[in-house]
Amino acid sequence: MRLGCWQLYLHVLAIVTITMAALEAPLEKTSSILVIGAGTWGTSIAYRLVKRGYTNIKVLDSNTFPSSISAGNDHNKILEEPISPPAADQNDLDYAWNTIETLSSEVWRNDPVYAPRYHPTGFIYAAVSDEAWSKVKAAAEARPDVYSLLEGADAFRQTMPKGVLTGDLTGWRGFIRREGAGWVEARDIMLDVHAEATKDGAATFVCDPQAGRVAELLYENDEVVGAKTADGATHRADFTILAAGAGASTLIDFEKQLRPTAWTLAHVPLTAAEAPTYAELPVLFAVDQGFFLSPPKSAIAAGEPELKICDEHPGYIHLVEDEKKKNEKQPVPIQRDAIPRNSATNMQKLLQATVPQLADRPLLRPRLCWDADTPDRLFLIARHPGNSSAPSRLLVAAGGSGNGFMNAPAVGILVADLLEDQLEERMAKSLRWRPETAVNRDWFDTQGRFGGTGKVVDLSEIPDDDWAKGPIR
């Protein structure tokens, strides 16, 4: 039946009214909330929202859970608790970090889901080069109540069971923090948090290459109202939270606030007899060499104990032509089941210097581990500015900057606070959408990191024959 002009007007008006009402609907426990990204942060956000009583949460991701490309899908990660609590007289950056780390450590120590996965075994903070040592020394000497100087190679060796640090440790200098730091079982806590978030049906995870892959955001009246996935399905929501890690900048323009940056890791096999000796080691982290971490309990129980090893460097990026901006390039993540050969060589050198008894073993499952750096390396947790006068219903959580996993519990809390308009004013200011910090951004800025060549390296410039696949010998 054809509609007259007046009927057509009323019909359109009704649609617009319904749409505007949806956009202006207040936040309720039953509000539909769409989380884009089921990685470290997306999972933590879903968990926190469920803990606060929200019952209609959907999480989308293009990979089966836990995602093979998530930085959190890993044996373990370093955890450092805050040295100082937040205080009013601190500068904004210190206040923000102390708040974030305090929120996180309270969860890691006290939440019954998180606490069993935290191993507060200690943290060795070290360096070899003079430039890197000056940074380490200044930070440690500022807090003699927290860090103790390790004087010589024997002092390093005594931090671990006999027979572990047998290398000559030539040129190594460092400090040890015996309390309030260690490592966490990364992949296992992601599985635990996912199970807790989904057990009563309040959160649903759609993790699939088609049904979970977000192709684009949905817009109505200049406001985000959900997302469209690769299978053509639309997922409408009252609120959308973009927490897609290094891939977030493929969905919206972050105005250069995010730089997808990759680091490199591999695994060193241990025997069942060796596993107890290596099971509860302090983290050995040299800011210009790299680090290794103990095997998680699940790997030991499965009869597959391994040390995770990472070489340290300012990071890898992957630059491509920006389709929207002529004569400009933008960094985007790529995935390869391999690492640059130079990184593999540096891992082997690290083993030789510290645990030479393991240096001739193959490096298993080498891969790139992606994160996203903000210009100041502080998280970006904010409502997207949008194009309308109303508060945006698109929330952004991005920019882990190498500190994302250990602080994932805080991210969940801060995003929930932001959603509820309860985020502390000073934190909101520090974590805001801040493109002014990225004007004329240099993609090759080392951002205070050391190691490797001392430079950020573009992966697109590495020839195929300079990549190493596992097992690497």
Short mmCIF file of N, CA and C in Angstrom, two decimals, residues 197-304:
data_model
loop_
_atom_site.label_atom_id
_atom_site.label_comp_id
_atom_site.label_asym_id
_atom_site.label_seq_id
_atom_site.Cartn_x
_atom_site.Cartn_y
_atom_site.Cartn_z
N ALA A 197 33.14 -14.74 33.40
CA ALA A 197 32.27 -13.75 32.77
C ALA A 197 31.08 -14.40 32.06
N THR A 198 31.27 -15.61 31.56
CA THR A 198 30.24 -16.24 30.73
C THR A 198 29.41 -17.29 31.47
N LYS A 199 29.77 -17.62 32.69
CA LYS A 199 29.15 -18.79 33.33
C LYS A 199 27.65 -18.65 33.55
N ASP A 200 27.16 -17.43 33.76
CA ASP A 200 25.73 -17.23 34.00
C ASP A 200 25.02 -16.61 32.79
N GLY A 201 25.73 -16.48 31.68
CA GLY A 201 25.11 -15.97 30.46
C GLY A 201 25.05 -14.47 30.34
N ALA A 202 25.62 -13.72 31.31
CA ALA A 202 25.58 -12.26 31.22
C ALA A 202 26.46 -11.75 30.09
N ALA A 203 27.52 -12.45 29.80
CA ALA A 203 28.40 -12.08 28.70
C ALA A 203 28.47 -13.23 27.71
N THR A 204 28.36 -12.88 26.43
CA THR A 204 28.46 -13.85 25.35
C THR A 204 29.63 -13.48 24.46
N PHE A 205 30.49 -14.44 24.17
CA PHE A 205 31.64 -14.21 23.30
C PHE A 205 31.36 -14.85 21.94
N VAL A 206 31.47 -14.05 20.88
CA VAL A 206 31.36 -14.55 19.51
C VAL A 206 32.74 -14.43 18.90
N CYS A 207 33.46 -15.53 18.86
CA CYS A 207 34.86 -15.53 18.40
C CYS A 207 34.97 -16.42 17.18
N ASP A 208 34.96 -15.79 16.01
CA ASP A 208 34.88 -16.53 14.75
C ASP A 208 35.40 -15.66 13.62
N PRO A 209 36.09 -16.25 12.62
CA PRO A 209 36.66 -15.44 11.53
C PRO A 209 35.63 -14.66 10.72
N GLN A 210 34.38 -15.10 10.72
CA GLN A 210 33.33 -14.39 10.01
C GLN A 210 32.34 -13.74 10.97
N ALA A 211 31.75 -14.55 11.83
CA ALA A 211 30.70 -14.04 12.72
C ALA A 211 31.24 -13.09 13.79
N GLY A 212 32.54 -13.16 14.07
CA GLY A 212 33.10 -12.29 15.09
C GLY A 212 34.00 -11.19 14.57
N ARG A 213 34.31 -11.23 13.30
CA ARG A 213 35.21 -10.22 12.72
C ARG A 213 34.44 -8.94 12.41
N VAL A 214 34.80 -7.85 13.07
CA VAL A 214 34.11 -6.59 12.84
C VAL A 214 34.64 -5.96 11.56
N ALA A 215 33.73 -5.80 10.60
CA ALA A 215 34.11 -5.19 9.32
C ALA A 215 34.02 -3.67 9.39
N GLU A 216 33.03 -3.17 10.13
CA GLU A 216 32.87 -1.73 10.26
C GLU A 216 31.94 -1.43 11.44
N LEU A 217 32.03 -0.22 11.92
CA LEU A 217 31.11 0.24 12.95
C LEU A 217 29.81 0.69 12.30
N LEU A 218 28.71 0.59 13.03
CA LEU A 218 27.41 1.06 12.55
C LEU A 218 27.17 2.47 13.08
N TYR A 219 26.70 3.35 12.21
CA TYR A 219 26.44 4.73 12.61
C TYR A 219 24.99 5.09 12.31
N GLU A 220 24.40 5.87 13.19
CA GLU A 220 23.11 6.51 12.96
C GLU A 220 23.17 7.90 13.56
N ASN A 221 22.82 8.89 12.78
CA ASN A 221 22.85 10.28 13.25
C ASN A 221 24.21 10.62 13.87
N ASP A 222 25.28 10.20 13.18
CA ASP A 222 26.66 10.48 13.59
C ASP A 222 27.05 9.83 14.91
N GLU A 223 26.30 8.84 15.34
CA GLU A 223 26.62 8.15 16.59
C GLU A 223 26.80 6.66 16.31
N VAL A 224 27.77 6.05 16.96
CA VAL A 224 27.98 4.61 16.80
C VAL A 224 26.89 3.86 17.56
N VAL A 225 26.26 2.92 16.86
CA VAL A 225 25.17 2.14 17.45
C VAL A 225 25.44 0.64 17.37
N GLY A 226 26.71 0.28 17.18
CA GLY A 226 27.05 -1.13 17.11
C GLY A 226 28.08 -1.39 16.03
N ALA A 227 28.03 -2.61 15.49
CA ALA A 227 29.02 -3.00 14.50
C ALA A 227 28.43 -4.01 13.53
N LYS A 228 29.05 -4.09 12.36
CA LYS A 228 28.69 -5.07 11.34
C LYS A 228 29.85 -6.03 11.20
N THR A 229 29.56 -7.32 11.18
CA THR A 229 30.61 -8.33 11.10
C THR A 229 30.75 -8.85 9.67
N ALA A 230 31.81 -9.62 9.45
CA ALA A 230 32.17 -10.06 8.10
C ALA A 230 31.12 -10.96 7.48
N ASP A 231 30.29 -11.60 8.29
CA ASP A 231 29.22 -12.45 7.75
C ASP A 231 27.99 -11.67 7.36
N GLY A 232 28.06 -10.34 7.47
CA GLY A 232 26.94 -9.49 7.10
C GLY A 232 25.97 -9.18 8.22
N ALA A 233 26.15 -9.79 9.37
CA ALA A 233 25.25 -9.56 10.50
C ALA A 233 25.50 -8.20 11.14
N THR A 234 24.45 -7.60 11.66
CA THR A 234 24.58 -6.34 12.40
C THR A 234 24.38 -6.62 13.89
N HIS A 235 25.16 -5.95 14.70
CA HIS A 235 25.11 -6.12 16.14
C HIS A 235 24.87 -4.75 16.76
N ARG A 236 23.61 -4.43 16.97
CA ARG A 236 23.26 -3.14 17.53
C ARG A 236 23.46 -3.16 19.04
N ALA A 237 23.83 -2.01 19.58
CA ALA A 237 24.06 -1.93 21.02
C ALA A 237 23.80 -0.52 21.52
N ASP A 238 23.41 -0.44 22.78
CA ASP A 238 23.25 0.87 23.40
C ASP A 238 24.60 1.55 23.59
N PHE A 239 25.62 0.73 23.88
CA PHE A 239 26.98 1.25 24.08
C PHE A 239 27.97 0.30 23.42
N THR A 240 28.96 0.86 22.78
CA THR A 240 30.00 0.07 22.11
C THR A 240 31.35 0.42 22.73
N ILE A 241 32.14 -0.60 23.04
CA ILE A 241 33.47 -0.41 23.63
C ILE A 241 34.50 -1.01 22.69
N LEU A 242 35.36 -0.18 22.15
CA LEU A 242 36.41 -0.63 21.24
C LEU A 242 37.66 -0.96 22.05
N ALA A 243 37.98 -2.25 22.11
CA ALA A 243 39.14 -2.71 22.88
C ALA A 243 39.88 -3.76 22.05
N ALA A 244 40.23 -3.38 20.83
CA ALA A 244 40.78 -4.32 19.86
C ALA A 244 42.30 -4.31 19.79
N GLY A 245 42.95 -3.80 20.81
CA GLY A 245 44.40 -3.86 20.87
C GLY A 245 45.07 -3.17 19.70
N ALA A 246 46.08 -3.84 19.15
CA ALA A 246 46.85 -3.25 18.05
C ALA A 246 46.02 -3.06 16.80
N GLY A 247 44.88 -3.76 16.71
CA GLY A 247 44.03 -3.63 15.53
C GLY A 247 42.97 -2.55 15.63
N ALA A 248 42.92 -1.83 16.75
CA ALA A 248 41.85 -0.85 16.96
C ALA A 248 41.86 0.24 15.91
N SER A 249 43.05 0.64 15.46
CA SER A 249 43.15 1.77 14.52
C SER A 249 42.68 1.41 13.12
N THR A 250 42.34 0.15 12.88
CA THR A 250 41.78 -0.22 11.57
C THR A 250 40.28 0.09 11.50
N LEU A 251 39.66 0.40 12.64
CA LEU A 251 38.22 0.64 12.67
C LEU A 251 37.86 2.11 12.80
N ILE A 252 38.68 2.90 13.48
CA ILE A 252 38.44 4.35 13.55
C ILE A 252 39.78 5.06 13.41
N ASP A 253 39.71 6.33 13.10
CA ASP A 253 40.91 7.15 12.98
C ASP A 253 41.33 7.63 14.36
N PHE A 254 42.48 7.15 14.82
CA PHE A 254 42.98 7.56 16.12
C PHE A 254 43.87 8.81 16.04
N GLU A 255 43.94 9.41 14.88
CA GLU A 255 44.71 10.64 14.70
C GLU A 255 46.15 10.48 15.19
N LYS A 256 46.73 9.33 14.86
CA LYS A 256 48.13 8.99 15.17
C LYS A 256 48.39 8.76 16.66
N GLN A 257 47.34 8.62 17.44
CA GLN A 257 47.55 8.36 18.86
C GLN A 257 48.02 6.93 19.14
N LEU A 258 47.80 6.02 18.18
CA LEU A 258 48.21 4.64 18.37
C LEU A 258 49.26 4.25 17.34
N ARG A 259 50.29 3.57 17.81
CA ARG A 259 51.27 2.97 16.92
C ARG A 259 51.34 1.48 17.24
N PRO A 260 50.77 0.62 16.40
CA PRO A 260 50.95 -0.82 16.61
C PRO A 260 52.44 -1.17 16.61
N THR A 261 52.91 -1.75 17.69
CA THR A 261 54.32 -2.08 17.86
C THR A 261 54.43 -3.54 18.28
N ALA A 262 55.41 -4.24 17.72
CA ALA A 262 55.58 -5.67 18.01
C ALA A 262 56.89 -5.93 18.71
N TRP A 263 56.84 -6.92 19.59
CA TRP A 263 58.05 -7.48 20.19
C TRP A 263 58.11 -8.95 19.85
N THR A 264 59.14 -9.62 20.27
CA THR A 264 59.39 -10.98 19.81
C THR A 264 59.58 -11.91 21.00
N LEU A 265 59.07 -13.13 20.85
CA LEU A 265 59.20 -14.10 21.92
C LEU A 265 59.35 -15.50 21.35
N ALA A 266 59.83 -16.40 22.18
CA ALA A 266 59.95 -17.82 21.84
C ALA A 266 59.96 -18.60 23.15
N HIS A 267 60.12 -19.92 23.06
CA HIS A 267 60.07 -20.77 24.24
C HIS A 267 61.21 -21.78 24.20
N VAL A 268 61.77 -22.02 25.37
CA VAL A 268 62.89 -22.94 25.51
C VAL A 268 62.41 -24.18 26.28
N PRO A 269 62.49 -25.37 25.68
CA PRO A 269 61.98 -26.56 26.37
C PRO A 269 62.85 -26.96 27.57
N LEU A 270 62.18 -27.43 28.60
CA LEU A 270 62.83 -27.97 29.79
C LEU A 270 62.43 -29.43 29.94
N THR A 271 63.21 -30.18 30.66
CA THR A 271 62.83 -31.55 30.96
C THR A 271 61.94 -31.57 32.21
N ALA A 272 61.24 -32.67 32.38
CA ALA A 272 60.40 -32.81 33.58
C ALA A 272 61.24 -32.73 34.85
N ALA A 273 62.45 -33.25 34.80
CA ALA A 273 63.33 -33.21 35.97
C ALA A 273 63.78 -31.79 36.28
N GLU A 274 63.92 -30.95 35.25
CA GLU A 274 64.37 -29.57 35.45
C GLU A 274 63.25 -28.65 35.92
N ALA A 275 62.00 -29.00 35.62
CA ALA A 275 60.88 -28.10 35.86
C ALA A 275 60.81 -27.56 37.29
N PRO A 276 60.97 -28.39 38.33
CA PRO A 276 60.88 -27.83 39.69
C PRO A 276 61.93 -26.77 39.97
N THR A 277 63.11 -26.90 39.40
CA THR A 277 64.17 -25.92 39.64
C THR A 277 63.84 -24.58 39.02
N TYR A 278 63.19 -24.61 37.88
CA TYR A 278 62.91 -23.37 37.13
C TYR A 278 61.49 -22.84 37.38
N ALA A 279 60.75 -23.48 38.28
CA ALA A 279 59.32 -23.19 38.39
C ALA A 279 58.97 -21.86 39.03
N GLU A 280 59.76 -21.38 39.96
CA GLU A 280 59.39 -20.16 40.69
C GLU A 280 60.55 -19.17 40.72
N LEU A 281 61.06 -18.84 39.56
CA LEU A 281 62.20 -17.93 39.47
C LEU A 281 61.74 -16.48 39.55
N PRO A 282 62.58 -15.62 40.11
CA PRO A 282 62.29 -14.19 39.94
C PRO A 282 62.45 -13.81 38.47
N VAL A 283 61.78 -12.77 38.07
CA VAL A 283 61.92 -12.28 36.69
C VAL A 283 63.32 -11.70 36.53
N LEU A 284 64.04 -12.12 35.51
CA LEU A 284 65.34 -11.53 35.19
C LEU A 284 65.13 -10.65 33.96
N PHE A 285 65.14 -9.34 34.15
CA PHE A 285 64.82 -8.40 33.08
C PHE A 285 65.95 -7.39 32.92
N ALA A 286 66.66 -7.49 31.81
CA ALA A 286 67.67 -6.49 31.45
C ALA A 286 67.09 -5.63 30.36
N VAL A 287 67.00 -4.34 30.61
CA VAL A 287 66.25 -3.44 29.72
C VAL A 287 66.88 -3.33 28.33
N ASP A 288 68.12 -3.75 28.17
CA ASP A 288 68.76 -3.70 26.85
C ASP A 288 69.15 -5.08 26.33
N GLN A 289 68.73 -6.15 27.04
CA GLN A 289 69.07 -7.51 26.62
C GLN A 289 67.82 -8.37 26.42
N GLY A 290 66.95 -8.37 27.42
CA GLY A 290 65.74 -9.18 27.34
C GLY A 290 65.43 -9.82 28.67
N PHE A 291 64.58 -10.84 28.65
CA PHE A 291 64.17 -11.49 29.90
C PHE A 291 63.68 -12.90 29.63
N PHE A 292 63.62 -13.70 30.70
CA PHE A 292 62.95 -14.99 30.62
C PHE A 292 62.12 -15.19 31.86
N LEU A 293 61.08 -16.05 31.72
CA LEU A 293 60.11 -16.27 32.79
C LEU A 293 59.87 -17.75 32.99
N SER A 294 59.53 -18.14 34.21
CA SER A 294 59.27 -19.54 34.57
C SER A 294 58.06 -20.10 33.82
N PRO A 295 58.01 -21.43 33.69
CA PRO A 295 56.83 -22.05 33.06
C PRO A 295 55.61 -21.97 33.98
N PRO A 296 54.42 -21.79 33.43
CA PRO A 296 53.21 -21.79 34.26
C PRO A 296 52.91 -23.20 34.77
N LYS A 297 52.10 -23.26 35.81
CA LYS A 297 51.76 -24.54 36.41
C LYS A 297 51.08 -25.49 35.41
N SER A 298 50.25 -24.92 34.53
CA SER A 298 49.53 -25.77 33.58
C SER A 298 50.48 -26.46 32.61
N ALA A 299 51.55 -25.77 32.20
CA ALA A 299 52.52 -26.37 31.28
C ALA A 299 53.31 -27.47 31.98
N ILE A 300 53.64 -27.25 33.25
CA ILE A 300 54.35 -28.28 34.00
C ILE A 300 53.46 -29.51 34.18
N ALA A 301 52.20 -29.28 34.52
CA ALA A 301 51.26 -30.39 34.72
C ALA A 301 51.04 -31.18 33.43
N ALA A 302 51.10 -30.47 32.30
CA ALA A 302 50.91 -31.14 31.01
C ALA A 302 52.17 -31.85 30.52
N GLY A 303 53.25 -31.74 31.29
CA GLY A 303 54.50 -32.36 30.88
C GLY A 303 55.23 -31.61 29.79
N GLU A 304 54.93 -30.30 29.66
CA GLU A 304 55.55 -29.48 28.62
C GLU A 304 56.12 -28.19 29.21
#
